Coordinates of C-alpha atoms in Angstrom, one line a residue:
A1 CA 23.9 -13.2 -11.0
T2 CA 23.5 -11.7 -7.5
G3 CA 19.9 -11.6 -6.4
P4 CA 16.8 -10.9 -8.5
G5 CA 17.4 -9.1 -11.7
G6 CA 21.0 -10.3 -11.7
G7 CA 23.9 -8.0 -12.2
G8 CA 27.2 -8.0 -10.4
G9 CA 28.3 -5.1 -8.3
G10 CA 31.5 -4.3 -10.2
A11 CA 31.8 -1.5 -12.7
G12 CA 33.3 -3.8 -15.3
S13 CA 30.7 -6.5 -15.0
L14 CA 27.9 -6.9 -17.5
L15 CA 24.3 -6.4 -16.3
Q16 CA 22.2 -9.6 -16.5
P17 CA 18.7 -9.2 -17.9
E18 CA 15.8 -9.9 -15.5
S19 CA 14.7 -13.6 -15.6
L20 CA 11.4 -14.4 -17.2
L21 CA 10.3 -15.8 -13.8
D22 CA 11.1 -12.6 -12.0
A23 CA 9.5 -10.5 -14.8
A24 CA 6.3 -12.5 -14.7
A25 CA 6.2 -12.7 -10.8
K26 CA 6.7 -9.0 -10.6
R27 CA 3.8 -8.4 -13.0
V28 CA 1.5 -10.7 -11.1
A29 CA 2.5 -9.3 -7.7
G30 CA 1.8 -5.8 -9.0
S31 CA -1.7 -6.7 -10.2
W32 CA -3.1 -9.3 -7.8
A33 CA -3.0 -10.1 -4.1
F34 CA -1.3 -13.4 -3.5
E35 CA -4.4 -14.8 -1.9
R36 CA -6.3 -14.3 -5.2
V37 CA -3.5 -16.0 -7.1
E38 CA -3.7 -19.0 -4.7
G39 CA -7.4 -19.2 -4.9
R40 CA -7.6 -18.9 -8.7
F41 CA -4.9 -21.3 -9.8
Q42 CA -4.9 -24.9 -8.6
R43 CA -1.2 -25.8 -8.8
I44 CA 1.5 -23.1 -8.6
P45 CA 5.1 -24.4 -8.5
E46 CA 7.0 -23.6 -5.3
P47 CA 9.7 -21.4 -7.0
V48 CA 6.9 -19.4 -8.7
Q49 CA 5.1 -18.9 -5.4
R50 CA 8.3 -17.7 -3.7
R51 CA 9.0 -15.1 -6.4
I52 CA 5.4 -13.8 -6.4
V53 CA 5.6 -13.4 -2.6
Y54 CA 9.0 -11.8 -2.8
W55 CA 7.8 -9.2 -5.3
S56 CA 4.5 -8.6 -3.4
F57 CA 6.4 -6.8 -0.6
P58 CA 7.0 -3.0 -0.9
R59 CA 10.4 -1.9 -2.0
S60 CA 10.8 1.7 -0.9
E61 CA 11.2 2.8 2.7
R62 CA 8.2 5.1 2.3
Q63 CA 5.9 2.3 1.3
I64 CA 7.2 0.0 4.0
C65 CA 6.5 2.7 6.6
M66 CA 3.1 3.4 5.1
Y67 CA 2.0 -0.3 5.2
S68 CA 3.5 -1.1 8.6
S69 CA 2.3 1.9 10.5
F70 CA -0.1 1.1 13.3
Q71 CA -3.3 3.3 13.3
P72 CA -4.8 2.9 16.8
G73 CA -7.9 4.9 16.0
R74 CA -9.0 2.5 13.2
A75 CA -8.1 -0.7 15.2
A76 CA -9.9 0.5 18.3
A77 CA -13.0 1.6 16.4
A78 CA -13.3 -1.7 14.6
A79 CA -12.8 -3.8 17.8
S80 CA -15.2 -1.8 20.0
P81 CA -18.7 -3.1 20.4
A82 CA -20.0 0.4 20.9
S83 CA -19.0 1.3 17.3
A84 CA -20.9 -1.7 16.0
A85 CA -24.1 -0.7 17.8
A86 CA -23.9 2.9 16.5

């Protein structure tokens, strides 16, 4: 298997089913923020943590741009003491 979800790149290769670890981690990452997972459960094995974190990041270029765009108006308003006094 090459990467999450398995599957080779060749046309003649058989597709590997998604591992149970990846399926569960993807489901958790889609439902809860990782901070909530850490806070709720005492001991999460390292491989499970890594897969949840991996699946927590956006996959599409559009989502990556949306979550990584800097919005100066919001940041400036939140940091300014004048906005807190208003």
